[in-house]
Short mmCIF file of C-alpha atoms in Angstrom, two decimals:
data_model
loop_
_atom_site.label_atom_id
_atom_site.label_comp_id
_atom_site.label_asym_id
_atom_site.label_seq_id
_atom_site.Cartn_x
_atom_site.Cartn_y
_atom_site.Cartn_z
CA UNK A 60 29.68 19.33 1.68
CA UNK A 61 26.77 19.68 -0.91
CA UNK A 62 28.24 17.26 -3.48
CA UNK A 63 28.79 14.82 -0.70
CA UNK A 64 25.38 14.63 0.77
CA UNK A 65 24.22 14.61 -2.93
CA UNK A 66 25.91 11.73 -3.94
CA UNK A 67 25.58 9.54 -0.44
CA UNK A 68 21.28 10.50 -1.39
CA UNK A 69 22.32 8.91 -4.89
CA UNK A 70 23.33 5.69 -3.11
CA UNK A 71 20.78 5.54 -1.12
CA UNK A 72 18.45 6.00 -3.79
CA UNK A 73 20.37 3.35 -5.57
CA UNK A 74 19.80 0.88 -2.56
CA UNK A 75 16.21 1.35 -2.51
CA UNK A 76 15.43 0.57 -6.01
CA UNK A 77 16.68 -2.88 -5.05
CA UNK A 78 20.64 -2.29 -6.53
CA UNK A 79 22.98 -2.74 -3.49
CA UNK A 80 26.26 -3.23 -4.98
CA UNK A 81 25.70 -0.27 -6.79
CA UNK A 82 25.03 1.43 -4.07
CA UNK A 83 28.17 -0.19 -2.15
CA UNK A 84 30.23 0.83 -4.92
CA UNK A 85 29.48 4.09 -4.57
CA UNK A 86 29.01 4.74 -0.78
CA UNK A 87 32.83 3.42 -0.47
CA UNK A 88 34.05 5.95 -2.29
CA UNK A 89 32.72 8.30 0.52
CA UNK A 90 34.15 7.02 3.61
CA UNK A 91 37.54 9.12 3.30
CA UNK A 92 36.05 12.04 2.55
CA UNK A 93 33.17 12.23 4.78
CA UNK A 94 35.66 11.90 7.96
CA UNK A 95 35.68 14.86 10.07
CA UNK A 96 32.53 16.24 8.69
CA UNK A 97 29.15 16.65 10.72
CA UNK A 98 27.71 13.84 8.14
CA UNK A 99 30.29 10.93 8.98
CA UNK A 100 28.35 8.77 10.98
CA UNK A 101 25.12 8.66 8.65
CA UNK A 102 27.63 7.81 5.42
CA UNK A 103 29.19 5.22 7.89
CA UNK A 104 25.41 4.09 8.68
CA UNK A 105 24.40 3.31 5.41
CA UNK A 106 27.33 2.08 3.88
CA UNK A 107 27.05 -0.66 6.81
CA UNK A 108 23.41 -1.02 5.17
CA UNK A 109 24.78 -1.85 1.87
CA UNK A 110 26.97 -4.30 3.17
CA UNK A 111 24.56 -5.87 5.09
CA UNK A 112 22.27 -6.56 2.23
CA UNK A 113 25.02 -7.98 0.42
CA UNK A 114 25.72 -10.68 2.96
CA UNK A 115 28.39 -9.03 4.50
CA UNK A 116 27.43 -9.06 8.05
CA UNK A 117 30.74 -8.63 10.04
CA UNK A 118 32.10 -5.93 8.05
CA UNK A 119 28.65 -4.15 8.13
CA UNK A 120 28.69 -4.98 11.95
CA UNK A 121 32.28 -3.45 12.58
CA UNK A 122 31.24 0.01 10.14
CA UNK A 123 27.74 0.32 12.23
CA UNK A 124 29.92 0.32 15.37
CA UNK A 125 32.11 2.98 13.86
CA UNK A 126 28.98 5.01 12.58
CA UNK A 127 27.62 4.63 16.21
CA UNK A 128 30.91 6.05 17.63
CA UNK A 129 30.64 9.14 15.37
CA UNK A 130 26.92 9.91 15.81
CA UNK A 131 28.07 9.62 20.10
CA UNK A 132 30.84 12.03 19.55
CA UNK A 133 29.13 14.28 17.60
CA UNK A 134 25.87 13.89 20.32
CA UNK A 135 23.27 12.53 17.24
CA UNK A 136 20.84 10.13 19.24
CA UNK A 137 18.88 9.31 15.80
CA UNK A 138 21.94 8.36 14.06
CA UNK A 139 22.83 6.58 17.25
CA UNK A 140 19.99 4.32 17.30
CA UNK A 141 20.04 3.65 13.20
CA UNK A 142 23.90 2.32 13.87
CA UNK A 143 22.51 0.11 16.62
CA UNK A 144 19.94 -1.57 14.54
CA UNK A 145 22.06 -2.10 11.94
CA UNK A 146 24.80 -4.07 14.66
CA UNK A 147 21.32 -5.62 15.82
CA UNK A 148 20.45 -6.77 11.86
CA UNK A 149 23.69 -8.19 10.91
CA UNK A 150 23.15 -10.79 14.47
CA UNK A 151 20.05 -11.11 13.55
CA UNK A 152 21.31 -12.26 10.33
CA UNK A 153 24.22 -14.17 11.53
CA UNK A 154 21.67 -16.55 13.93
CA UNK A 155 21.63 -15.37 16.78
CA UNK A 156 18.19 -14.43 17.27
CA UNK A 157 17.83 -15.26 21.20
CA UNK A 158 20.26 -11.95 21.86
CA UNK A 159 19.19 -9.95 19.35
CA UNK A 160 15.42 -10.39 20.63
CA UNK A 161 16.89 -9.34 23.98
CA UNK A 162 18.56 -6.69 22.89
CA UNK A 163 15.79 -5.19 20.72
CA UNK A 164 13.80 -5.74 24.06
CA UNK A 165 16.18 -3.17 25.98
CA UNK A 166 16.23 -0.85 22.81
CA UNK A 167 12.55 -1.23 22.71
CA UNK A 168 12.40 0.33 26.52
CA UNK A 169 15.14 2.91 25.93
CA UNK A 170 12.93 4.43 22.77
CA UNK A 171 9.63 3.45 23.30
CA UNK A 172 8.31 6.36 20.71
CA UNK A 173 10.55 5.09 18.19
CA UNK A 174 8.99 3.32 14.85
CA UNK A 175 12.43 1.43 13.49
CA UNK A 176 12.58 -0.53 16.69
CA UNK A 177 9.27 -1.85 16.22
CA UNK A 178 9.61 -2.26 12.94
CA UNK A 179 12.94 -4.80 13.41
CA UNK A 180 11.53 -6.21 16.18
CA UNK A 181 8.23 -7.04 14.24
CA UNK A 182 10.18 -8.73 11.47
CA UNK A 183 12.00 -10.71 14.41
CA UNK A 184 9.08 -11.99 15.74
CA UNK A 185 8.07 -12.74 12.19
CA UNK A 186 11.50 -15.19 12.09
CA UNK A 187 10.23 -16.88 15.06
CA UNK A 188 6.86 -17.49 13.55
CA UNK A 189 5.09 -15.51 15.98
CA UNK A 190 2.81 -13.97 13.64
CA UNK A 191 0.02 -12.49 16.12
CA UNK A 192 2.52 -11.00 18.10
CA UNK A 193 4.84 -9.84 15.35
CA UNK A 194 1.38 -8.09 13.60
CA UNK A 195 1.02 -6.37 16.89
CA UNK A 196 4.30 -4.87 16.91
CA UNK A 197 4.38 -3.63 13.08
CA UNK A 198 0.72 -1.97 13.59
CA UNK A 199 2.31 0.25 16.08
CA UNK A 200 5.13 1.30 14.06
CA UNK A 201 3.15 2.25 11.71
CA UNK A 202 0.95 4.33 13.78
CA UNK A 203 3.96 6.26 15.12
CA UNK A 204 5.19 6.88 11.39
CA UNK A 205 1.94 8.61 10.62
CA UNK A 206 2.56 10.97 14.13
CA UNK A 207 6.29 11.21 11.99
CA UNK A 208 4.04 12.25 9.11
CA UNK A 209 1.23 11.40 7.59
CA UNK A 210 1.45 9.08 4.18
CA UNK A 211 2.55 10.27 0.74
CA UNK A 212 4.09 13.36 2.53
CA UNK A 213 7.62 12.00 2.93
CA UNK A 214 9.00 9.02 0.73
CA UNK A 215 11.45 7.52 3.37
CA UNK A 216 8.30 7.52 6.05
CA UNK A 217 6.35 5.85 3.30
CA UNK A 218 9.30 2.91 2.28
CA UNK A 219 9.37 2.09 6.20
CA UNK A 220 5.24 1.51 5.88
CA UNK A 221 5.42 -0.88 3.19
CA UNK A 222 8.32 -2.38 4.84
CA UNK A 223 5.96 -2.83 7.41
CA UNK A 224 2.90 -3.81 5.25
CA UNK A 225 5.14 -6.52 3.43
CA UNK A 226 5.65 -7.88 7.02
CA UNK A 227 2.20 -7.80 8.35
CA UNK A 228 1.06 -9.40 5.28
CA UNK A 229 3.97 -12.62 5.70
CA UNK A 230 2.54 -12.89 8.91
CA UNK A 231 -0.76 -13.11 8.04
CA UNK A 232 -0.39 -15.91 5.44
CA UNK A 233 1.96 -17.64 8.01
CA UNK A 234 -1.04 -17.06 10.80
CA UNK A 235 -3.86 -18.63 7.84
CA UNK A 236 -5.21 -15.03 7.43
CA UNK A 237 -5.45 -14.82 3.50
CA UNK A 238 -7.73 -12.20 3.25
CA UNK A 239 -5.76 -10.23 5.72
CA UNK A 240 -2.63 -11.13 3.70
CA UNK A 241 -4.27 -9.83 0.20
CA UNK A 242 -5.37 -6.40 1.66
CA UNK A 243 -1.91 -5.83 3.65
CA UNK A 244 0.00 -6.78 0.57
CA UNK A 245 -2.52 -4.86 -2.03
CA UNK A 246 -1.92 -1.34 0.06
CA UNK A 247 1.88 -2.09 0.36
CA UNK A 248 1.52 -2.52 -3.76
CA UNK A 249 -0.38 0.81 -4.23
CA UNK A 250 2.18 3.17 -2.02
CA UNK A 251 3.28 5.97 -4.22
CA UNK A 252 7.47 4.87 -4.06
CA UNK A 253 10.47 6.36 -5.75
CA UNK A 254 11.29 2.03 -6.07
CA UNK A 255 9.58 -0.99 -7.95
CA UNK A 256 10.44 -3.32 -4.69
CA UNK A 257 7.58 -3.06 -2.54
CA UNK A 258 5.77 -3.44 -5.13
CA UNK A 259 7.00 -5.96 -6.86
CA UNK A 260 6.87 -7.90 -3.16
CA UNK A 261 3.49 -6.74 -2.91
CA UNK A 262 2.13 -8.01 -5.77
CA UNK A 263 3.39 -11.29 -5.26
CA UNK A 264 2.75 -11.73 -1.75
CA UNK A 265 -1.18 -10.88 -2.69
CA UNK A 266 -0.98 -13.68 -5.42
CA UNK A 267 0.07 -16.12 -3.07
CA UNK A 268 -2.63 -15.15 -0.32
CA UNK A 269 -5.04 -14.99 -3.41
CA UNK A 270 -3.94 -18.70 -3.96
CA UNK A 271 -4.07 -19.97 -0.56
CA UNK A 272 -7.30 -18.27 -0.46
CA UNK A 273 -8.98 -19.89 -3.78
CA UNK A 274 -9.11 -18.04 -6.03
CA UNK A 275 -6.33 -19.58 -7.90
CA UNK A 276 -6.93 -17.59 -11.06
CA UNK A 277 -6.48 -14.29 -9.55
CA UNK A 278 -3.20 -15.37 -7.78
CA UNK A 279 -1.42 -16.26 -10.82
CA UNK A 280 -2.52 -13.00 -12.48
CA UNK A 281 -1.26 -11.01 -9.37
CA UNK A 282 1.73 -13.36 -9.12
CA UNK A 283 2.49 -12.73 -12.66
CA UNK A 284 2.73 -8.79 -12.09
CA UNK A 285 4.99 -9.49 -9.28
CA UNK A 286 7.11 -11.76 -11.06
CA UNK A 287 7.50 -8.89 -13.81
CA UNK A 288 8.06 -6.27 -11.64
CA UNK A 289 10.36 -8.91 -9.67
CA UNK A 290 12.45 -9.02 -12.77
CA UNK A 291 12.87 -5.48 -13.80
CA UNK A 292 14.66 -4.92 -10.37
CA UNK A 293 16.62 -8.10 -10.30
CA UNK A 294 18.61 -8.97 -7.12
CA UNK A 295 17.22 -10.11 -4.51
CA UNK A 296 13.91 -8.69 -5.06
CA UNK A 297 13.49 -11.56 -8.30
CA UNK A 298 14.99 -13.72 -5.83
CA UNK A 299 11.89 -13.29 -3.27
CA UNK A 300 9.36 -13.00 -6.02
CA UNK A 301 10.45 -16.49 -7.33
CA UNK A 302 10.17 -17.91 -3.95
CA UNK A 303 7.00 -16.76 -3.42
CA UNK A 304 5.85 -17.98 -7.15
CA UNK A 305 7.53 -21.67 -6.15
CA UNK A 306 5.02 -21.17 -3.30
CA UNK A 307 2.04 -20.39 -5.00
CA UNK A 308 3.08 -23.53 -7.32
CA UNK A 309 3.13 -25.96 -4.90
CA UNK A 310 -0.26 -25.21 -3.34
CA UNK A 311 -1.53 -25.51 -6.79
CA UNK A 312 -0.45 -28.57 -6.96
CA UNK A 313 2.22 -27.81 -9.77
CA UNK A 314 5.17 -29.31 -7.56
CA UNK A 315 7.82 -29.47 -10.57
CA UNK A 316 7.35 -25.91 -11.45
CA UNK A 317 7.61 -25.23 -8.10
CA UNK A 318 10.47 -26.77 -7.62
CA UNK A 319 12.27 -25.04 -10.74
CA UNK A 320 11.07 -21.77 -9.00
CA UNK A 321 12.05 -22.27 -5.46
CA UNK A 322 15.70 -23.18 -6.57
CA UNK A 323 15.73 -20.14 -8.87
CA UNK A 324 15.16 -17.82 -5.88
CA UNK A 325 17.93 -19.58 -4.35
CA UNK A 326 20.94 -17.82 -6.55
CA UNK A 327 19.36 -14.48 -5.67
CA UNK A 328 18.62 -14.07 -2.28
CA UNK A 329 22.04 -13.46 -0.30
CA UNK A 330 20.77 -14.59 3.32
CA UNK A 331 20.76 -18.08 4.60
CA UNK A 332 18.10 -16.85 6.66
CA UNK A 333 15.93 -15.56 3.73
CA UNK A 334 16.29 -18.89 1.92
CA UNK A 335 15.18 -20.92 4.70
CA UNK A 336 11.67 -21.41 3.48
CA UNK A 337 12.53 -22.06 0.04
CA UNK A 338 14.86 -24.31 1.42
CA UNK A 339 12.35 -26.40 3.86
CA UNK A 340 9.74 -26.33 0.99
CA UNK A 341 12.04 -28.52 -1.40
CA UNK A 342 12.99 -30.83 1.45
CA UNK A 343 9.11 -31.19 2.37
CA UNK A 344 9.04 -32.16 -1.89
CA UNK A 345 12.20 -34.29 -1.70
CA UNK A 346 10.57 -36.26 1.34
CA UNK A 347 7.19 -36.63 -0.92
CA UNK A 348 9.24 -37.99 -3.45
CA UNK A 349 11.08 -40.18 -1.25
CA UNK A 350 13.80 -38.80 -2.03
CA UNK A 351 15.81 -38.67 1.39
CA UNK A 352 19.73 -37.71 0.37
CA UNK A 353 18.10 -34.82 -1.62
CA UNK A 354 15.59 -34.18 1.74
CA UNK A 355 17.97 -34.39 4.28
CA UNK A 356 20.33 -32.22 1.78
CA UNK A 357 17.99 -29.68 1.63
CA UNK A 358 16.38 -29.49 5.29
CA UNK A 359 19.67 -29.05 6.84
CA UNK A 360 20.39 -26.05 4.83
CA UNK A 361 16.79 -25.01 5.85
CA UNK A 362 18.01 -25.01 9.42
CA UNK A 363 21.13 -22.71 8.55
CA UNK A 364 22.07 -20.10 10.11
CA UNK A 365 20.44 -20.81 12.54
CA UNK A 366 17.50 -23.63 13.74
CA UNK A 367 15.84 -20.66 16.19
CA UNK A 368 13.43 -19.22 13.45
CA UNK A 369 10.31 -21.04 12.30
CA UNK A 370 11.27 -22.64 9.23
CA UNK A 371 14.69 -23.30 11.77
CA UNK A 372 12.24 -25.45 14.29
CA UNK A 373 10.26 -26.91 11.20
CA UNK A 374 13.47 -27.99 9.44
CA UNK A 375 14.81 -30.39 12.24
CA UNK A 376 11.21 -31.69 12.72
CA UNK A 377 11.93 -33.05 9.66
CA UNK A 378 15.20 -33.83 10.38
CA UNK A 379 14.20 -35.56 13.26
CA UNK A 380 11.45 -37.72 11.19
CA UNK A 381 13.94 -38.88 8.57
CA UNK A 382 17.14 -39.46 10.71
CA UNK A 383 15.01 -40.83 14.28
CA UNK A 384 17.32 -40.73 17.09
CA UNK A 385 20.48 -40.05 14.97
CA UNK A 386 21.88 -36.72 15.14
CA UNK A 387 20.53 -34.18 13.08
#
């Protein structure tokens, strides 16, 4: 029993530091042999994690409905709730973001003390480019982590506040709050983690608020730590630096760079609904350039998986401009 909650910790660890088919890998080899113990449905749980973040969504969905069935049969309400985010995340992830926001909603009422609801339903709003109200949301969760425990005193308390931090601070840019964005991003930087990500995220995020912001100079120092730190993890943490570096480009003005950047993050970032705003920012370019196969190209992938998100709506407003009354 000790050597198989050690070596589930070792893939979670693993998935943390930004390595999820390592951590995949190694979870799998768990499944049989954590059946019948009193540790089942958390195995189950984050195995359905690590297939999630590697773009599996219906086999993560199908395992998080089997971790939820062991965590109800063995009476674990915490382990209960984690499976049902996870279902929650891979909709979410598959487009349909009209249920899931209704569903989070109900969760939401069910466990109102909760900080994991709030902090998915914070990112959701986020999606949906309600930045105000998606701020709101990730405050609180954060305020019930520190009743959980207060910060540096337990590492997985202090991943789920940068999560949160990294959120706040995309909302912030989205809502024209640079300065905002820098500090949110800076603190999510400085957390004490047993992983580069969040601050790899961090740093990048603040460059581009920096940018944004004007001081231009700064950003691409900051951006330039991100990018590094981006690159030592690899994945889909690069992936998101780059996009945030194509970003930062194209406010500078430096649209081919950008461009090389943006389609970069594009082979790392597993979601179709994390590649969205790369996605809309090269068809935005490709319109500039009056290019309009390449802009209709890429704004229709910008409205994949689905067109309910912000960069979704954005994407066929573009659409919409290029094609007129066609069908878009």
């Amino acid at each position: 029993m000790t050597e198989l909650l050690a070596d589930i910790e070792q893939a979670v660890a693993l998935h943390v530091q930004g390595r999820p088919d390592q951590a995949l890998a190694a979870a799998e080899k768990l499944l049989g042999r954590a059946r019948g113990t009193p540790h089942a449905a958390a195995i189950y749980r984050h195995t359905a994690e690590f297939l999630h973040a590697q773009g599996q969504y219906t086999a993560a969905r199908e395992l998080a409905q089997e971790a939820g069935a062991l965590a109800r049969a063995t009476r674990h309400p915490d382990e209960i709730l984690a499976a049902t985010l996870v279902v929650l995340q891979a909709d979410l992830y598959e487009g349909h973001v009209a249920g899931t926001h209704r569903q989070l909603g109900d969760l939401l009422e069910l466990a109102p003390d909760q900080p994991l609801p709030l902090l998915a339903m914070g990112r959701l709003l986020l999606l949906v480019g309600e930045a105000e109200a998606a701020v709101a949301q990730l405050e609180h969760a954060r305020a019930l982590l520190d009743e959980f425990g207060p910060q540096g005193t337990n590492p997985a308390l202090d991943l789920h506040r940068a999560q949160a931090l990294l959120a706040e601070a995309r909302a912030s840019l989205l809502a024209g709050h640079d300065e905002e964005a820098v500090v949110r991003a800076e603190r999510a930087a400085a957390l004490a983690l047993p992983t580069r990500v969040p601050a790899a995220l961090g740093r990048a995020l603040a460059g581009l608020a920096l940018a944004h912001g004007g001081q231009a100079e700064a950003g691409r120092r900051a951006m330039a730590e991100g990018q590094a730190l981006g690159q030592a993890v690899g994945g889909a943490t690069q992936g998101h630096c780059l996009a945030l570096s194509g970003a930062l480009e194209l406010a500078l003005g430096q649209a081919p760079v950008g461009a090389e950047h943006l389609r970069a993050s594009l082979e790392l970032v597993p979601h179709p609904l994390e590649r969205q705003e790369a996605c809309y920012h090269l068809g935005r370019l490709a319109v500039a350039q009056g290019d309009r196969p390449a802009a209709e190209s890429w704004l229709r992938r910008a409205a994949e998986p689905t067109v309910e998100t912000h960069f979704g709506r954005l994407a066929v407003r573009g659409l919409r401009g290029l094609l007129g009354l066609r069908s878009v």
